[in-house]
PDB file of C-alpha atoms in Angstrom:
ATOM      1  CA  ASP G 469     -15.319  16.136 -59.300  1.00  0.00           C
ATOM      2  CA  ALA G 470     -18.690  17.390 -60.096  1.00  0.00           C
ATOM      3  CA  GLY G 471     -21.705  16.315 -58.014  1.00  0.00           C
ATOM      4  CA  VAL G 472     -25.186  15.614 -58.892  1.00  0.00           C
ATOM      5  CA  THR G 473     -26.190  18.526 -61.595  1.00  0.00           C
ATOM      6  CA  GLN G 474     -29.653  19.651 -62.449  1.00  0.00           C
ATOM      7  CA  SER G 475     -31.250  21.673 -65.154  1.00  0.00           C
ATOM      8  CA  PRO G 476     -33.336  23.891 -64.859  1.00  0.00           C
ATOM      9  CA  THR G 477     -33.022  25.542 -61.447  1.00  0.00           C
ATOM     10  CA  HIS G 478     -36.513  27.037 -61.696  1.00  0.00           C
ATOM     11  CA  LEU G 479     -39.506  26.513 -63.799  1.00  0.00           C
ATOM     12  CA  ILE G 480     -42.805  27.878 -64.249  1.00  0.00           C
ATOM     13  CA  LYS G 481     -45.280  26.521 -66.153  1.00  0.00           C
ATOM     14  CA  THR G 482     -49.182  26.656 -66.703  1.00  0.00           C
ATOM     15  CA  ARG G 483     -51.546  23.954 -65.787  1.00  0.00           C
ATOM     16  CA  GLY G 484     -52.153  21.174 -68.512  1.00  0.00           C
ATOM     17  CA  GLN G 485     -48.229  21.902 -69.669  1.00  0.00           C
ATOM     18  CA  GLN G 486     -46.116  19.090 -69.820  1.00  0.00           C
ATOM     19  CA  VAL G 487     -42.246  19.890 -68.204  1.00  0.00           C
ATOM     20  CA  THR G 488     -38.595  17.948 -68.633  1.00  0.00           C
ATOM     21  CA  LEU G 489     -36.195  18.047 -65.998  1.00  0.00           C
ATOM     22  CA  ARG G 490     -32.986  16.860 -66.431  1.00  0.00           C
ATOM     23  CA  CYS G 491     -29.775  15.031 -63.955  1.00  0.00           C
ATOM     24  CA  SER G 492     -26.456  14.373 -64.484  1.00  0.00           C
ATOM     25  CA  PRO G 493     -25.194  11.872 -61.504  1.00  0.00           C
ATOM     26  CA  LYS G 494     -21.911  12.197 -59.367  1.00  0.00           C
ATOM     27  CA  SER G 495     -18.946  11.040 -61.647  1.00  0.00           C
ATOM     28  CA  GLY G 496     -19.222   7.118 -61.089  1.00  0.00           C
ATOM     29  CA  HIS G 497     -22.648   6.422 -59.932  1.00  0.00           C
ATOM     30  CA  ASP G 498     -24.883   4.362 -62.022  1.00  0.00           C
ATOM     31  CA  THR G 499     -28.233   4.957 -59.942  1.00  0.00           C
ATOM     32  CA  VAL G 500     -30.590   7.676 -60.102  1.00  0.00           C
ATOM     33  CA  SER G 501     -33.822   8.276 -58.223  1.00  0.00           C
ATOM     34  CA  TRP G 502     -36.146  11.143 -58.526  1.00  0.00           C
ATOM     35  CA  TYR G 503     -37.827  12.687 -55.274  1.00  0.00           C
ATOM     36  CA  GLN G 504     -40.469  15.269 -55.238  1.00  0.00           C
ATOM     37  CA  GLN G 505     -40.686  17.687 -51.757  1.00  0.00           C
ATOM     38  CA  ALA G 506     -43.303  20.093 -51.262  1.00  0.00           C
ATOM     39  CA  LEU G 507     -42.900  22.749 -49.056  1.00  0.00           C
ATOM     40  CA  GLY G 508     -42.301  21.829 -45.443  1.00  0.00           C
ATOM     41  CA  GLN G 509     -42.328  18.051 -45.870  1.00  0.00           C
ATOM     42  CA  GLY G 510     -39.925  15.460 -46.483  1.00  0.00           C
ATOM     43  CA  PRO G 511     -39.034  14.182 -49.926  1.00  0.00           C
ATOM     44  CA  GLN G 512     -41.175  11.592 -51.878  1.00  0.00           C
ATOM     45  CA  PHE G 513     -39.828   8.851 -53.678  1.00  0.00           C
ATOM     46  CA  ILE G 514     -40.923   8.983 -57.538  1.00  0.00           C
ATOM     47  CA  PHE G 515     -38.687   6.407 -58.899  1.00  0.00           C
ATOM     48  CA  GLN G 516     -35.043   4.798 -59.440  1.00  0.00           C
ATOM     49  CA  TYR G 517     -33.273   3.819 -62.865  1.00  0.00           C
ATOM     50  CA  TYR G 518     -30.549   1.601 -62.941  1.00  0.00           C
ATOM     51  CA  GLU G 519     -29.122   0.144 -66.598  1.00  0.00           C
ATOM     52  CA  GLU G 520     -31.570   2.421 -68.220  1.00  0.00           C
ATOM     53  CA  GLU G 521     -34.753   0.792 -66.772  1.00  0.00           C
ATOM     54  CA  GLU G 522     -37.228   1.774 -63.950  1.00  0.00           C
ATOM     55  CA  ARG G 523     -36.298  -0.201 -61.243  1.00  0.00           C
ATOM     56  CA  GLN G 524     -39.016   0.957 -58.308  1.00  0.00           C
ATOM     57  CA  ARG G 525     -42.056   3.050 -58.254  1.00  0.00           C
ATOM     58  CA  GLY G 526     -43.291   5.381 -55.785  1.00  0.00           C
ATOM     59  CA  ASN G 527     -47.051   6.363 -55.616  1.00  0.00           C
ATOM     60  CA  PHE G 528     -46.912   8.469 -58.183  1.00  0.00           C
ATOM     61  CA  PRO G 529     -49.692   8.522 -61.129  1.00  0.00           C
ATOM     62  CA  ASP G 530     -48.511   7.483 -65.051  1.00  0.00           C
ATOM     63  CA  ARG G 531     -48.264  11.309 -65.597  1.00  0.00           C
ATOM     64  CA  PHE G 532     -44.855  11.167 -63.864  1.00  0.00           C
ATOM     65  CA  SER G 533     -42.678   9.692 -66.062  1.00  0.00           C
ATOM     66  CA  GLY G 534     -38.737   9.272 -66.452  1.00  0.00           C
ATOM     67  CA  HIS G 535     -35.753   7.664 -68.991  1.00  0.00           C
ATOM     68  CA  GLN G 536     -32.163   7.096 -67.793  1.00  0.00           C
ATOM     69  CA  PHE G 537     -29.531   7.146 -70.917  1.00  0.00           C
ATOM     70  CA  PRO G 538     -26.512   5.009 -71.373  1.00  0.00           C
ATOM     71  CA  ASN G 539     -24.180   7.769 -69.834  1.00  0.00           C
ATOM     72  CA  TYR G 540     -26.254   7.344 -66.553  1.00  0.00           C
ATOM     73  CA  SER G 541     -27.761  11.023 -66.555  1.00  0.00           C
ATOM     74  CA  SER G 542     -31.813  10.951 -66.536  1.00  0.00           C
ATOM     75  CA  GLU G 543     -34.479  12.805 -67.644  1.00  0.00           C
ATOM     76  CA  LEU G 544     -37.902  13.001 -65.543  1.00  0.00           C
ATOM     77  CA  ASN G 545     -41.216  14.123 -67.250  1.00  0.00           C
ATOM     78  CA  VAL G 546     -44.465  15.230 -66.079  1.00  0.00           C
ATOM     79  CA  ASN G 547     -47.554  15.314 -68.358  1.00  0.00           C
ATOM     80  CA  ALA G 548     -50.844  17.150 -67.455  1.00  0.00           C
ATOM     81  CA  LEU G 549     -49.317  19.343 -65.020  1.00  0.00           C
ATOM     82  CA  LEU G 550     -51.752  20.025 -61.993  1.00  0.00           C
ATOM     83  CA  LEU G 551     -51.427  22.659 -59.233  1.00  0.00           C
ATOM     84  CA  GLY G 552     -50.345  20.323 -56.864  1.00  0.00           C
ATOM     85  CA  ASP G 553     -47.212  19.463 -58.715  1.00  0.00           C
ATOM     86  CA  SER G 554     -45.433  22.209 -58.085  1.00  0.00           C
ATOM     87  CA  ALA G 555     -42.728  21.458 -55.422  1.00  0.00           C
ATOM     88  CA  LEU G 556     -38.773  20.877 -55.573  1.00  0.00           C
ATOM     89  CA  TYR G 557     -37.798  18.009 -57.910  1.00  0.00           C
ATOM     90  CA  LEU G 558     -34.635  16.343 -56.377  1.00  0.00           C
ATOM     91  CA  CYS G 559     -32.741  13.951 -58.240  1.00  0.00           C
ATOM     92  CA  ALA G 560     -30.265  11.951 -56.053  1.00  0.00           C
ATOM     93  CA  SER G 561     -27.611   9.481 -57.137  1.00  0.00           C
ATOM     94  CA  ARG G 562     -25.388   6.483 -55.789  1.00  0.00           C
ATOM     95  CA  ASP G 563     -22.968   3.972 -56.997  1.00  0.00           C
ATOM     96  CA  ARG G 564     -25.236   0.465 -56.563  1.00  0.00           C
ATOM     97  CA  GLY G 565     -22.445  -1.531 -55.864  1.00  0.00           C
ATOM     98  CA  ALA G 566     -20.629   0.446 -53.718  1.00  0.00           C
ATOM     99  CA  SER G 567     -22.985   1.883 -50.631  1.00  0.00           C
ATOM    100  CA  TYR G 568     -26.167   2.953 -49.756  1.00  0.00           C
ATOM    101  CA  GLU G 569     -25.846   6.890 -49.188  1.00  0.00           C
ATOM    102  CA  GLN G 570     -27.543   8.881 -51.601  1.00  0.00           C
ATOM    103  CA  TYR G 571     -25.900  12.251 -53.106  1.00  0.00           C
ATOM    104  CA  PHE G 572     -28.871  14.765 -53.972  1.00  0.00           C
ATOM    105  CA  GLY G 573     -28.533  17.530 -56.662  1.00  0.00           C
ATOM    106  CA  PRO G 574     -29.650  21.382 -55.844  1.00  0.00           C
ATOM    107  CA  GLY G 575     -33.221  20.325 -57.290  1.00  0.00           C
ATOM    108  CA  THR G 576     -35.281  21.788 -59.898  1.00  0.00           C
ATOM    109  CA  ARG G 577     -38.079  24.240 -58.327  1.00  0.00           C
ATOM    110  CA  LEU G 578     -41.055  23.792 -60.106  1.00  0.00           C
ATOM    111  CA  THR G 579     -44.086  26.072 -60.100  1.00  0.00           C
ATOM    112  CA  VAL G 580     -47.743  25.363 -61.762  1.00  0.00           C
ATOM    113  CA  THR G 581     -50.012  28.048 -62.317  1.00  0.00           C
TER     114      THR G 581
ATOM    115  CA  SER M   5     -50.711   2.817 -42.026  1.00  0.00           C
ATOM    116  CA  GLN M   6     -46.831   3.123 -42.183  1.00  0.00           C
ATOM    117  CA  LYS M   7     -45.481   6.608 -40.647  1.00  0.00           C
ATOM    118  CA  ILE M   8     -42.386   8.115 -40.096  1.00  0.00           C
ATOM    119  CA  GLU M   9     -42.462  10.897 -37.464  1.00  0.00           C
ATOM    120  CA  GLN M  10     -40.079  13.435 -36.264  1.00  0.00           C
ATOM    121  CA  ASN M  11     -40.270  16.359 -34.043  1.00  0.00           C
ATOM    122  CA  SER M  12     -42.583  18.718 -35.696  1.00  0.00           C
ATOM    123  CA  GLU M  13     -41.893  21.694 -33.884  1.00  0.00           C
ATOM    124  CA  ALA M  14     -38.248  23.347 -34.520  1.00  0.00           C
ATOM    125  CA  LEU M  15     -35.655  22.902 -31.870  1.00  0.00           C
ATOM    126  CA  ASN M  16     -33.915  25.602 -30.398  1.00  0.00           C
ATOM    127  CA  ILE M  17     -30.785  25.247 -28.274  1.00  0.00           C
ATOM    128  CA  GLN M  18     -27.600  27.083 -27.132  1.00  0.00           C
ATOM    129  CA  GLU M  19     -24.413  26.988 -28.711  1.00  0.00           C
ATOM    130  CA  GLY M  20     -22.335  24.175 -26.800  1.00  0.00           C
ATOM    131  CA  LYS M  21     -24.849  22.184 -25.927  1.00  0.00           C
ATOM    132  CA  THR M  22     -26.285  18.604 -27.513  1.00  0.00           C
ATOM    133  CA  ALA M  23     -29.200  18.715 -29.654  1.00  0.00           C
ATOM    134  CA  THR M  24     -31.034  15.390 -29.682  1.00  0.00           C
ATOM    135  CA  LEU M  25     -33.401  14.876 -32.897  1.00  0.00           C
ATOM    136  CA  THR M  26     -35.829  11.929 -32.939  1.00  0.00           C
ATOM    137  CA  CYS M  27     -36.966   9.808 -35.611  1.00  0.00           C
ATOM    138  CA  ASN M  28     -39.750   7.303 -34.635  1.00  0.00           C
ATOM    139  CA  TYR M  29     -41.580   4.783 -37.327  1.00  0.00           C
ATOM    140  CA  THR M  30     -44.737   2.194 -37.197  1.00  0.00           C
ATOM    141  CA  ASN M  31     -44.759  -0.601 -40.157  1.00  0.00           C
ATOM    142  CA  TYR M  32     -41.959  -1.129 -41.451  1.00  0.00           C
ATOM    143  CA  SER M  33     -38.986  -3.397 -40.934  1.00  0.00           C
ATOM    144  CA  PRO M  34     -36.059  -0.699 -42.322  1.00  0.00           C
ATOM    145  CA  ALA M  35     -32.794  -2.397 -42.863  1.00  0.00           C
ATOM    146  CA  TYR M  36     -30.953   1.182 -42.942  1.00  0.00           C
ATOM    147  CA  LEU M  37     -31.771   4.179 -41.692  1.00  0.00           C
ATOM    148  CA  GLN M  38     -29.937   7.541 -42.948  1.00  0.00           C
ATOM    149  CA  TRP M  39     -29.815  10.999 -41.723  1.00  0.00           C
ATOM    150  CA  TYR M  40     -29.543  14.063 -43.773  1.00  0.00           C
ATOM    151  CA  ARG M  41     -29.108  17.840 -43.505  1.00  0.00           C
ATOM    152  CA  GLN M  42     -31.114  20.009 -45.847  1.00  0.00           C
ATOM    153  CA  ASP M  43     -30.435  23.899 -46.055  1.00  0.00           C
ATOM    154  CA  PRO M  44     -32.847  25.926 -47.279  1.00  0.00           C
ATOM    155  CA  GLY M  45     -33.388  25.849 -50.986  1.00  0.00           C
ATOM    156  CA  ARG M  46     -30.620  23.046 -51.556  1.00  0.00           C
ATOM    157  CA  GLY M  47     -30.915  19.204 -51.900  1.00  0.00           C
ATOM    158  CA  PRO M  48     -30.331  17.160 -48.422  1.00  0.00           C
ATOM    159  CA  VAL M  49     -26.705  16.134 -47.781  1.00  0.00           C
ATOM    160  CA  PHE M  50     -26.402  12.662 -46.223  1.00  0.00           C
ATOM    161  CA  LEU M  51     -24.628  12.417 -42.774  1.00  0.00           C
ATOM    162  CA  LEU M  52     -24.517   9.124 -41.074  1.00  0.00           C
ATOM    163  CA  LEU M  53     -26.079   5.501 -42.149  1.00  0.00           C
ATOM    164  CA  ILE M  54     -26.781   2.877 -39.512  1.00  0.00           C
ATOM    165  CA  ARG M  55     -28.197  -0.616 -40.269  1.00  0.00           C
ATOM    166  CA  GLU M  56     -30.366  -2.836 -38.648  1.00  0.00           C
ATOM    167  CA  ASN M  57     -28.061  -4.626 -36.654  1.00  0.00           C
ATOM    168  CA  GLU M  58     -26.075  -1.691 -35.135  1.00  0.00           C
ATOM    169  CA  LYS M  59     -26.936   0.117 -32.143  1.00  0.00           C
ATOM    170  CA  GLU M  60     -24.919   3.347 -32.517  1.00  0.00           C
ATOM    171  CA  LYS M  61     -22.349   4.931 -35.244  1.00  0.00           C
ATOM    172  CA  ARG M  62     -20.454   7.899 -34.605  1.00  0.00           C
ATOM    173  CA  LYS M  63     -18.865  10.426 -36.945  1.00  0.00           C
ATOM    174  CA  GLU M  64     -16.913  13.210 -35.498  1.00  0.00           C
ATOM    175  CA  ARG M  65     -19.169  15.270 -33.359  1.00  0.00           C
ATOM    176  CA  LEU M  66     -22.323  13.232 -34.522  1.00  0.00           C
ATOM    177  CA  LYS M  67     -24.011  10.109 -33.251  1.00  0.00           C
ATOM    178  CA  VAL M  68     -26.990   8.170 -33.874  1.00  0.00           C
ATOM    179  CA  THR M  69     -28.561   5.258 -32.241  1.00  0.00           C
ATOM    180  CA  PHE M  70     -31.017   2.935 -33.988  1.00  0.00           C
ATOM    181  CA  ASP M  71     -33.364   0.860 -31.492  1.00  0.00           C
ATOM    182  CA  THR M  72     -35.607  -1.526 -33.444  1.00  0.00           C
ATOM    183  CA  THR M  73     -37.614  -2.737 -30.605  1.00  0.00           C
ATOM    184  CA  LEU M  74     -38.643   0.932 -29.860  1.00  0.00           C
ATOM    185  CA  LYS M  75     -38.748   1.538 -33.530  1.00  0.00           C
ATOM    186  CA  GLN M  76     -36.674   4.865 -32.755  1.00  0.00           C
ATOM    187  CA  SER M  77     -33.380   6.331 -33.975  1.00  0.00           C
ATOM    188  CA  LEU M  78     -31.981   9.493 -31.996  1.00  0.00           C
ATOM    189  CA  PHE M  79     -29.577  11.643 -33.577  1.00  0.00           C
ATOM    190  CA  HIS M  80     -27.250  13.668 -31.619  1.00  0.00           C
ATOM    191  CA  ILE M  81     -24.939  16.601 -32.190  1.00  0.00           C
ATOM    192  CA  THR M  82     -22.606  17.315 -29.472  1.00  0.00           C
ATOM    193  CA  ALA M  83     -21.239  20.857 -29.101  1.00  0.00           C
ATOM    194  CA  SER M  84     -23.298  22.443 -31.370  1.00  0.00           C
ATOM    195  CA  GLN M  85     -22.623  25.367 -33.192  1.00  0.00           C
ATOM    196  CA  PRO M  86     -24.726  28.080 -34.819  1.00  0.00           C
ATOM    197  CA  ALA M  87     -23.234  26.623 -38.342  1.00  0.00           C
ATOM    198  CA  ASP M  88     -25.213  23.289 -37.391  1.00  0.00           C
ATOM    199  CA  SER M  89     -28.553  24.939 -37.857  1.00  0.00           C
ATOM    200  CA  ALA M  90     -30.650  23.662 -40.585  1.00  0.00           C
ATOM    201  CA  THR M  91     -33.198  20.826 -41.328  1.00  0.00           C
ATOM    202  CA  TYR M  92     -32.659  17.556 -40.388  1.00  0.00           C
ATOM    203  CA  LEU M  93     -34.459  14.155 -42.101  1.00  0.00           C
ATOM    204  CA  CYS M  94     -34.212  10.755 -41.369  1.00  0.00           C
ATOM    205  CA  ALA M  95     -34.810   8.186 -43.973  1.00  0.00           C
ATOM    206  CA  LEU M  96     -35.611   4.216 -44.082  1.00  0.00           C
ATOM    207  CA  ASP M  97     -34.701   2.059 -46.553  1.00  0.00           C
ATOM    208  CA  ARG M  98     -35.905  -1.593 -46.463  1.00  0.00           C
ATOM    209  CA  GLY M  99     -33.230  -2.967 -48.111  1.00  0.00           C
ATOM    210  CA  SER M 100     -33.570  -5.721 -50.675  1.00  0.00           C
ATOM    211  CA  SER M 101     -35.526  -5.292 -53.555  1.00  0.00           C
ATOM    212  CA  ASN M 102     -36.649  -1.942 -52.187  1.00  0.00           C
ATOM    213  CA  THR M 103     -32.869  -0.436 -51.462  1.00  0.00           C
ATOM    214  CA  GLY M 104     -32.551   2.744 -52.762  1.00  0.00           C
ATOM    215  CA  LYS M 105     -36.220   3.652 -52.167  1.00  0.00           C
ATOM    216  CA  LEU M 106     -36.000   6.016 -49.283  1.00  0.00           C
ATOM    217  CA  ILE M 107     -39.161   6.849 -46.934  1.00  0.00           C
ATOM    218  CA  PHE M 108     -38.285  10.225 -45.258  1.00  0.00           C
ATOM    219  CA  GLY M 109     -39.683  11.716 -42.517  1.00  0.00           C
ATOM    220  CA  GLN M 110     -40.932  15.606 -42.371  1.00  0.00           C
ATOM    221  CA  GLY M 111     -37.770  16.560 -40.912  1.00  0.00           C
ATOM    222  CA  THR M 112     -36.899  18.722 -37.643  1.00  0.00           C
ATOM    223  CA  THR M 113     -35.696  22.098 -38.187  1.00  0.00           C
ATOM    224  CA  LEU M 114     -32.790  22.829 -35.607  1.00  0.00           C
ATOM    225  CA  GLN M 115     -31.752  26.192 -34.487  1.00  0.00           C
ATOM    226  CA  VAL M 116     -28.490  27.124 -32.729  1.00  0.00           C
ATOM    227  CA  LYS M 117     -28.256  30.097 -31.276  1.00  0.00           C
ATOM    228  CA  PRO M 118     -24.657  31.698 -30.302  1.00  0.00           C
TER     229      PRO M 118
END
């Protein structure tokens, strides 16, 4: 049983560009959350999706958007990249009807130059 | 303002001793508190969850306590091993309509020396 998978592993972009990160949840999970983790800090909640809709959002600008597909996989899009967007982006999934623990993927390391 | 604080300095202990990590919070009323382990370059791994009406939870060598009066959780690893060396994160979940929106502390790095 595969856990949470994310792609790509690493990404280098230039300021002003746009990026799309992808996540496949653990089998049986219907809820996906995205987090941003700067070096030496704890993860910060970006948003959560279930039933293909954004259900909760953290304190992130509209440049951050997402999508959830019918198979529960998800994308995170960031427009107009800033240097400060450089971070590890983590996807986490859970079974909303069963438990509160979240299963994290390995993350995508985004570097903006 | 709302804040979650963990020991900012790394914790160094000798193998076999008990490691105790602290998580303090202000201006939150968490319904659940979770502890995660994170190794360098990897995603966090869930360890334990404790509810607001629980005082203590155990799993093998791990123990978590939760004091909603002190607004504090303690995380203990007994008989620590070098393999326990990692960063440990506490995370609050306020439950209800906020369920799943985890609010993390900055993490405490534990180093267990043989």
